[in-house]
PDB file of C-alpha atoms in Angstrom:
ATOM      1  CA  UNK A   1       0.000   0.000   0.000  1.00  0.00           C
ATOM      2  CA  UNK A   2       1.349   3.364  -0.683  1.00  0.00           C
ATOM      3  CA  UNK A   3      -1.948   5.687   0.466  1.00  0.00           C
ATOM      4  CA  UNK A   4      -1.842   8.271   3.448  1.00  0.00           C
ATOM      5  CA  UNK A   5      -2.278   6.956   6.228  1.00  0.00           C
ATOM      6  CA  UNK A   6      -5.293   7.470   8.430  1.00  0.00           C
ATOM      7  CA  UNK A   7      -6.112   7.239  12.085  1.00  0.00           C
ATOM      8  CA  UNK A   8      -9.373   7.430  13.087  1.00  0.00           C
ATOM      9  CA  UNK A   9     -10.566   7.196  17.015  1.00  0.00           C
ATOM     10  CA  UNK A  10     -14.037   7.621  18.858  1.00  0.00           C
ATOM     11  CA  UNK A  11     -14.970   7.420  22.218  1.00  0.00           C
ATOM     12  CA  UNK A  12     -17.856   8.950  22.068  1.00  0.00           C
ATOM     13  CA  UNK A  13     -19.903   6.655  23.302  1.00  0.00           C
ATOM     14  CA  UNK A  14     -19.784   2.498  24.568  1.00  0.00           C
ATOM     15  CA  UNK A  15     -17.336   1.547  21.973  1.00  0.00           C
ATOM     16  CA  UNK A  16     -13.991   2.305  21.977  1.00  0.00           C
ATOM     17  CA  UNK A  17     -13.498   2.255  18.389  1.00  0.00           C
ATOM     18  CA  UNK A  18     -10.138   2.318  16.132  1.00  0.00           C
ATOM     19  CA  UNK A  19      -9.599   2.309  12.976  1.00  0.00           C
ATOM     20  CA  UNK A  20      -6.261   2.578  10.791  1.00  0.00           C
ATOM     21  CA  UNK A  21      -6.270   2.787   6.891  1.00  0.00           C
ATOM     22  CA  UNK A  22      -3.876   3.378   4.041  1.00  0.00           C
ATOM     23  CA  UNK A  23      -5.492   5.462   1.375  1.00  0.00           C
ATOM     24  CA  UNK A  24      -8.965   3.393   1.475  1.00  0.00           C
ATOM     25  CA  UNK A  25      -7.758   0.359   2.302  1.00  0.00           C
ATOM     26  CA  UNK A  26      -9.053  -0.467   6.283  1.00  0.00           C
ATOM     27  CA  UNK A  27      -5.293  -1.915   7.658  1.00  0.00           C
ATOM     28  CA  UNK A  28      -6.883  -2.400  11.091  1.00  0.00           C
ATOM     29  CA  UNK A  29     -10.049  -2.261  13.174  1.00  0.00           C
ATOM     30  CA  UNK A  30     -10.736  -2.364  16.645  1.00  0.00           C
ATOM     31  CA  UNK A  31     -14.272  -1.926  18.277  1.00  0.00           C
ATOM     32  CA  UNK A  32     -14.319  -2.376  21.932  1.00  0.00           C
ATOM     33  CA  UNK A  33     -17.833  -2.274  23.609  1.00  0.00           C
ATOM     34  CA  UNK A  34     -16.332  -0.891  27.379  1.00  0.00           C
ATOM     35  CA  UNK A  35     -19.160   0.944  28.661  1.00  0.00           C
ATOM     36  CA  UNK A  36     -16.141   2.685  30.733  1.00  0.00           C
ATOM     37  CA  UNK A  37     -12.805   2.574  31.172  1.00  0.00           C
ATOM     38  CA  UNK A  38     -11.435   3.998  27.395  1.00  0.00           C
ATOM     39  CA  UNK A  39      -8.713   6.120  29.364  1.00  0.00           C
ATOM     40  CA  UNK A  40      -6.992   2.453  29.786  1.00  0.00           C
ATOM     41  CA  UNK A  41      -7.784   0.671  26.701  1.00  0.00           C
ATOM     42  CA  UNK A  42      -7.301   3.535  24.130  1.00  0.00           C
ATOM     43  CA  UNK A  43      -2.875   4.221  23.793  1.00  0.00           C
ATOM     44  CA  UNK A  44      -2.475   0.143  24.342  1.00  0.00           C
ATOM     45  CA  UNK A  45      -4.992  -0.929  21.517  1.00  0.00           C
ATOM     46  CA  UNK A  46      -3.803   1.678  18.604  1.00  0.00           C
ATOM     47  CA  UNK A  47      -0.429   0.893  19.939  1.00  0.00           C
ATOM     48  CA  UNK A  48      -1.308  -3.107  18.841  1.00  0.00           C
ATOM     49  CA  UNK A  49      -2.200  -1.462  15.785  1.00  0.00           C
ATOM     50  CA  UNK A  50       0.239  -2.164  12.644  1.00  0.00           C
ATOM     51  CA  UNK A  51       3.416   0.019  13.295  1.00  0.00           C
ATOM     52  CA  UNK A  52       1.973   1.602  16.617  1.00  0.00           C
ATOM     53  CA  UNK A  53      -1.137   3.126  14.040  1.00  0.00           C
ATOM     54  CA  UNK A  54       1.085   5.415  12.642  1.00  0.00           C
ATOM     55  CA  UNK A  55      -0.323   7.510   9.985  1.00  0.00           C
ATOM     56  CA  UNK A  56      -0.203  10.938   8.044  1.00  0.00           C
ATOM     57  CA  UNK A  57      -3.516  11.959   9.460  1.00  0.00           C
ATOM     58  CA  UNK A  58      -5.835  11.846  12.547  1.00  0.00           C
ATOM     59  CA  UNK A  59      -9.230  12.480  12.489  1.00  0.00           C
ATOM     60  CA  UNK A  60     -11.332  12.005  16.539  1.00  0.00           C
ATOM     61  CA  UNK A  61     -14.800  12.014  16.920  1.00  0.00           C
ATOM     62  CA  UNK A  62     -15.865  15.274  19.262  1.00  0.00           C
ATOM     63  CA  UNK A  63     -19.576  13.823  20.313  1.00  0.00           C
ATOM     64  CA  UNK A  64     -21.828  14.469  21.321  1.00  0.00           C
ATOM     65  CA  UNK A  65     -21.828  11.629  24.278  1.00  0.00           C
ATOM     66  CA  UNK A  66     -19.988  10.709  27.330  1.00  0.00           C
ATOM     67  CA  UNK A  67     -17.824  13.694  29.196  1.00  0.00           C
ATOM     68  CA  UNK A  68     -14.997  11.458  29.910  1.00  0.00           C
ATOM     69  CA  UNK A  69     -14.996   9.158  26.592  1.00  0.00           C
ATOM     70  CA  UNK A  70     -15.068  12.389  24.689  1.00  0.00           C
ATOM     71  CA  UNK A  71     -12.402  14.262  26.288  1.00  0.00           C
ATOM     72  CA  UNK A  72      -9.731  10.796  26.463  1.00  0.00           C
ATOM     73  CA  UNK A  73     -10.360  10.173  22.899  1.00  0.00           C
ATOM     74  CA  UNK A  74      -9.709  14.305  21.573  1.00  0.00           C
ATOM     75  CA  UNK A  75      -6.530  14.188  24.135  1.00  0.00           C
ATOM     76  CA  UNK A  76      -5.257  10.866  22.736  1.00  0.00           C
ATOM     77  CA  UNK A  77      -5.883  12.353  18.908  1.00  0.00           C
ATOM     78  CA  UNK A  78      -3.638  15.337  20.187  1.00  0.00           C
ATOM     79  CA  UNK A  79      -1.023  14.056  21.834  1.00  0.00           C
ATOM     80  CA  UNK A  80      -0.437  11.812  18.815  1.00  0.00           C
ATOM     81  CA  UNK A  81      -0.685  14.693  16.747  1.00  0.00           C
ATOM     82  CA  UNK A  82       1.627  16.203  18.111  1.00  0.00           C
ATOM     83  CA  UNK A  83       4.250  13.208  18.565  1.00  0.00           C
ATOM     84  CA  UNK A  84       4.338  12.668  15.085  1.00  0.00           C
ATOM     85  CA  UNK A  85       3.701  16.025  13.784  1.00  0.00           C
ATOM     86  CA  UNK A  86       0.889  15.747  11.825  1.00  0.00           C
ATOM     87  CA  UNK A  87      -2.489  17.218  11.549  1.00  0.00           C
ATOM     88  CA  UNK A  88      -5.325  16.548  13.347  1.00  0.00           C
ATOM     89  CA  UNK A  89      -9.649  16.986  12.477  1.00  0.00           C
ATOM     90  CA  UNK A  90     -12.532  16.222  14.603  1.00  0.00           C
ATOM     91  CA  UNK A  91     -15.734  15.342  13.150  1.00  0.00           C
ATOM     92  CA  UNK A  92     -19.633  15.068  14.604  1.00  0.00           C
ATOM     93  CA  UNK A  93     -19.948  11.264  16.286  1.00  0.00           C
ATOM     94  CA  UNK A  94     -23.276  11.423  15.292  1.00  0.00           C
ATOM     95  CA  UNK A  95     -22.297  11.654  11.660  1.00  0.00           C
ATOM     96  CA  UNK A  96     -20.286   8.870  11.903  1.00  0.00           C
ATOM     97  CA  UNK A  97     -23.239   6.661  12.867  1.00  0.00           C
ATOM     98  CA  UNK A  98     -25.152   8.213   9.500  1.00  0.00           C
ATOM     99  CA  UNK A  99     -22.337   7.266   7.697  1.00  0.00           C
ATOM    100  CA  UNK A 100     -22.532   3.416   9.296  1.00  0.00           C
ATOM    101  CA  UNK A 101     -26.219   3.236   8.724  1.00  0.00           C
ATOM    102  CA  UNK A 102     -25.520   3.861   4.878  1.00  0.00           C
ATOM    103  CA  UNK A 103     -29.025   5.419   4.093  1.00  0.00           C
ATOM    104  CA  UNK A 104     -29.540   6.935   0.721  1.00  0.00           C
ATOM    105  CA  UNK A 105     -30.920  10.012   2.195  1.00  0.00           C
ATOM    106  CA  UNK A 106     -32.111  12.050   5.055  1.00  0.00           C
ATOM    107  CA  UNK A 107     -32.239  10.161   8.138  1.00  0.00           C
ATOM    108  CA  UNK A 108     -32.487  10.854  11.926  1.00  0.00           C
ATOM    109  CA  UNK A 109     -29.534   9.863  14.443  1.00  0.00           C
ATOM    110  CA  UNK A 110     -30.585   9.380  17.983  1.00  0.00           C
ATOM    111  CA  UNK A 111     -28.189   8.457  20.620  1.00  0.00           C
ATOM    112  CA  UNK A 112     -28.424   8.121  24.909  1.00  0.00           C
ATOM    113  CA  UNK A 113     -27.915  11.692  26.199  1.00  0.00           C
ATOM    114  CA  UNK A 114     -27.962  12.003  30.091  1.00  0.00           C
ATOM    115  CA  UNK A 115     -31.040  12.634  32.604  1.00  0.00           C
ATOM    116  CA  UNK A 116     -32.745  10.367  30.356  1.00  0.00           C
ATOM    117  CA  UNK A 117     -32.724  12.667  27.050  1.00  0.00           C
ATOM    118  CA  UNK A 118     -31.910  11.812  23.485  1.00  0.00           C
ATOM    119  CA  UNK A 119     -29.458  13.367  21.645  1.00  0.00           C
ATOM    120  CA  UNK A 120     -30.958  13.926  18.187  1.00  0.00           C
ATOM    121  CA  UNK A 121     -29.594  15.379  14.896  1.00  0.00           C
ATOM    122  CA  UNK A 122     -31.042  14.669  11.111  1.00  0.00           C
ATOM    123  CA  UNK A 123     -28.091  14.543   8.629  1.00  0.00           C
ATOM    124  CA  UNK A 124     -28.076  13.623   4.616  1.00  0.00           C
ATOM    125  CA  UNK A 125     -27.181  10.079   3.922  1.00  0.00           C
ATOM    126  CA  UNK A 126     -25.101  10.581   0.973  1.00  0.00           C
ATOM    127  CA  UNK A 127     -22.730  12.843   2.604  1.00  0.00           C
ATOM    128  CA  UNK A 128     -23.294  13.079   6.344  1.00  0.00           C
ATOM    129  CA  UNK A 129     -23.986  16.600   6.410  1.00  0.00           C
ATOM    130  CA  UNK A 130     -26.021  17.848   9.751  1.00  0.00           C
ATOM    131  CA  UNK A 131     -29.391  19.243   8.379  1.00  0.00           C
ATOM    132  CA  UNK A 132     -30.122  20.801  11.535  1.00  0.00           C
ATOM    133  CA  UNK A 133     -28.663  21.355  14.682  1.00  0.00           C
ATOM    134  CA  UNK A 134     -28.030  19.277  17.595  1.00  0.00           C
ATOM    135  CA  UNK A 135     -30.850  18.837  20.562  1.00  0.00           C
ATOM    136  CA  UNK A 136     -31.061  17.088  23.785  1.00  0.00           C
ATOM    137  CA  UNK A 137     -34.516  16.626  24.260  1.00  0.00           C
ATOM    138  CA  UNK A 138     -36.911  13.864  26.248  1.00  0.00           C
ATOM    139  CA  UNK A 139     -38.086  11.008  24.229  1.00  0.00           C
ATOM    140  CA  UNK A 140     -41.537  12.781  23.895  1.00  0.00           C
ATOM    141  CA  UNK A 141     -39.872  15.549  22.364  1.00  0.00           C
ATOM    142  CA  UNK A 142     -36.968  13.696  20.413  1.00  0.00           C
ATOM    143  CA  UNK A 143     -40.270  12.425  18.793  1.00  0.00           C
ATOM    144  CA  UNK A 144     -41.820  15.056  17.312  1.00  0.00           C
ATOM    145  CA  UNK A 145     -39.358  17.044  16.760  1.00  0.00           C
ATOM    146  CA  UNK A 146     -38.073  15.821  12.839  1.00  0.00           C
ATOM    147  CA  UNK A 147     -40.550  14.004  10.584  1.00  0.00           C
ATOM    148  CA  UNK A 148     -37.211  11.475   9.342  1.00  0.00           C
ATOM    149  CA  UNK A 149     -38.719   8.082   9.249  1.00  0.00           C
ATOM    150  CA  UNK A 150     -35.475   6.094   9.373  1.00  0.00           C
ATOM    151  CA  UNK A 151     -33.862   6.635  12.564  1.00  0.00           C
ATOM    152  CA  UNK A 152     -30.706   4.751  13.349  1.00  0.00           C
ATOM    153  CA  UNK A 153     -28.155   5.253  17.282  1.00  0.00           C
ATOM    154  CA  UNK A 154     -28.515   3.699  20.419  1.00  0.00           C
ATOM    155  CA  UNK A 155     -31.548   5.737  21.267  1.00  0.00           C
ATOM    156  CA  UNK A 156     -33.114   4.927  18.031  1.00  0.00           C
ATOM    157  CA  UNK A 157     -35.448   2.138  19.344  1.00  0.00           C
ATOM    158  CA  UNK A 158     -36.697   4.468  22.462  1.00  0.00           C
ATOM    159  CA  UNK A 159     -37.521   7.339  20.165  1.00  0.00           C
ATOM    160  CA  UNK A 160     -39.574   4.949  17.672  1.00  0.00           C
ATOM    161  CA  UNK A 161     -41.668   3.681  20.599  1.00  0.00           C
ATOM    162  CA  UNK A 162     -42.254   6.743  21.967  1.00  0.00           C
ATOM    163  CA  UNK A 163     -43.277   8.141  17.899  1.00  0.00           C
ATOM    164  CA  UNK A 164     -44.851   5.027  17.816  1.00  0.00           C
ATOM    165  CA  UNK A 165     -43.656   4.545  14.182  1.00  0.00           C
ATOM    166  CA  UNK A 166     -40.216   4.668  11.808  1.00  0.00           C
ATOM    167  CA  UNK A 167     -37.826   2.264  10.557  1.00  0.00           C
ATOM    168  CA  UNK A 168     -35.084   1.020  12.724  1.00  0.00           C
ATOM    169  CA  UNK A 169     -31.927   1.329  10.605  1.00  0.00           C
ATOM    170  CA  UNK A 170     -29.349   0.132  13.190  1.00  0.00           C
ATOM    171  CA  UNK A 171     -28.391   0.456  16.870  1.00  0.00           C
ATOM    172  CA  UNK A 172     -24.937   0.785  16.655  1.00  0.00           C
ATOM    173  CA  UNK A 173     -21.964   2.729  18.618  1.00  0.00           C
ATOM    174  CA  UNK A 174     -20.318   5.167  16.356  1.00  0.00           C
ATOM    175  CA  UNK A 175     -17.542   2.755  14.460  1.00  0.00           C
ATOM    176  CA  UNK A 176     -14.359   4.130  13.449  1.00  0.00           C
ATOM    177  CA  UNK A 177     -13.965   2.404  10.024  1.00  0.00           C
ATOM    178  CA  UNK A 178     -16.699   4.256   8.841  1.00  0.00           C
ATOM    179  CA  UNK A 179     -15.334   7.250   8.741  1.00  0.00           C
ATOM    180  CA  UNK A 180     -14.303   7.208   5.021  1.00  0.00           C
ATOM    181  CA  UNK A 181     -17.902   8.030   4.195  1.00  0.00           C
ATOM    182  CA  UNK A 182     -17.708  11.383   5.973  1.00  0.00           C
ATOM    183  CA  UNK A 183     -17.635  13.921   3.379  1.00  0.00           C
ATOM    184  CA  UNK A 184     -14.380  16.074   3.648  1.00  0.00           C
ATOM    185  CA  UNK A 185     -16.792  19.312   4.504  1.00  0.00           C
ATOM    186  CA  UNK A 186     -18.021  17.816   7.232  1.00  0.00           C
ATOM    187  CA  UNK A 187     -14.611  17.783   8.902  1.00  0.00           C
ATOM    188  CA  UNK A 188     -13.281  20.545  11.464  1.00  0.00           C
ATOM    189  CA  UNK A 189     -10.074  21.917  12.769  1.00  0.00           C
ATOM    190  CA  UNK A 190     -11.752  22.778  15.624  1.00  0.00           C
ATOM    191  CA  UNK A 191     -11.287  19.771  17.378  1.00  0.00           C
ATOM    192  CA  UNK A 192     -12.726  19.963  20.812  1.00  0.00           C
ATOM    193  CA  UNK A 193     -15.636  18.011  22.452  1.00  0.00           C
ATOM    194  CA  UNK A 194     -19.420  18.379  21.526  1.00  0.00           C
ATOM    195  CA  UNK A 195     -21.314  17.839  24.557  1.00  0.00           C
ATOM    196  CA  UNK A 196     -24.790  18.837  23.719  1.00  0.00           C
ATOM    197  CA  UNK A 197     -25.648  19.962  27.027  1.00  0.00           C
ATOM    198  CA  UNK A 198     -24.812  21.373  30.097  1.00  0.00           C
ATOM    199  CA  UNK A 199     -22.428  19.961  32.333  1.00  0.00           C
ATOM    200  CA  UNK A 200     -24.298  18.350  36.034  1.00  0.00           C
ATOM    201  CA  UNK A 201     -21.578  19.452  37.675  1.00  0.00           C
ATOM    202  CA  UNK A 202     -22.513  23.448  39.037  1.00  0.00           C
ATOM    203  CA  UNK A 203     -19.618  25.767  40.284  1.00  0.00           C
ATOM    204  CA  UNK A 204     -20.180  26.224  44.044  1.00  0.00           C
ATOM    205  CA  UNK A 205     -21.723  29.949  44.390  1.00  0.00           C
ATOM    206  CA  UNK A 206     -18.821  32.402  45.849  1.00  0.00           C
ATOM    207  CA  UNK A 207     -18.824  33.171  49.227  1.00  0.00           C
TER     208      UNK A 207
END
């Protein structure tokens, strides 16, 4: 293979998910369902990766999803970035999931957000553009609020039954490998984390 080399990491959300490709050739693949503890798993499993996943390129998912899984995943991208001097973009995790699900046009992402709310975003299927912007919202709400009829992320199943219709296109964690089907527009220098809502944590008031 004589591509550029690409590393691509989320932690967005369950899955600890690596990917490592040379032009669009997929070298390597790992997809760890961990729930938690990605701060441990993340440096040892691209470092099992072919040549330590060295590559030309990193790109990081930035969420929206878990505070800690976002934030070790955009520090890992960096640090390697900046070890092997090269550049680094973050892209939308939800995206990533549209560009898993395949769809041939618009469809609905819906993922677990915290307090019991959805994180929902529509996006194009052909090139994983957001159509709209990102809400948190209750399952009542997630409903209602885009008329999409495939919807496809970990919440996708809660916000059907609570619509009480669409088409189930897949449940899946965000998966690195299928990042090659982000269009390059929908990629961002800015690479810090999406959270989609308000921290719990509240400073203390001064005293």
């Amino acid at each position: 293979m004589t591509g550029q080399r690409l590393l691509v990491l989320d932690t967005s959300g369950a899955a600890c998910s690596i990917a490592l490709f040379d032009g669009a050739h997929l070298l390597a693949e790992r997809h760890d369902l961990l729930g938690r503890g990605h701060a441990e798993r993340i440096i040892p499993a691209i470092a099992d990766l072919p040549e330590g996943g060295r590559a030309d390129e990193i790109r990081v998912g930035c969420g929206p999803g878990s505070f800690t899984g976002l934030r070790v995943g955009i520090a890992a991208a960096r640090a390697l970035a900046l070890g092997w001097g090269v550049p680094v973009l973050g892209f939308n995790s939800l995206a990533l999931i549209a560009a898993g699900a395949a769809a041939d046009g618009p469809l609905l992402i819906a993922t677990e957000g915290g307090h019991g709310e959805l994180f929902v975003q529509p996006f194009d299927g052909a090139t994983c553009a957001a159509l709209a912007p990102l809400q948190s919202l209750a399952p009542d709400m997630a409903a209602h609020a885009h008329d999409m009829t495939r919807v496809a992320g970990s919440g996708a199943a809660r916000l059907i039954a609570a619509r009480g219709s669409g088409v189930l296109l897949s449940a899946d964690e965000p998966r690195a490998r299928d990042a090659l089907r982000l269009a390059r527009s929908v990629l961002t220098d800015i690479v810090s984390p999406i959270y989609g809502r308000a921290p719990d944590a509240k400073p203390a008031p001064a005293r």
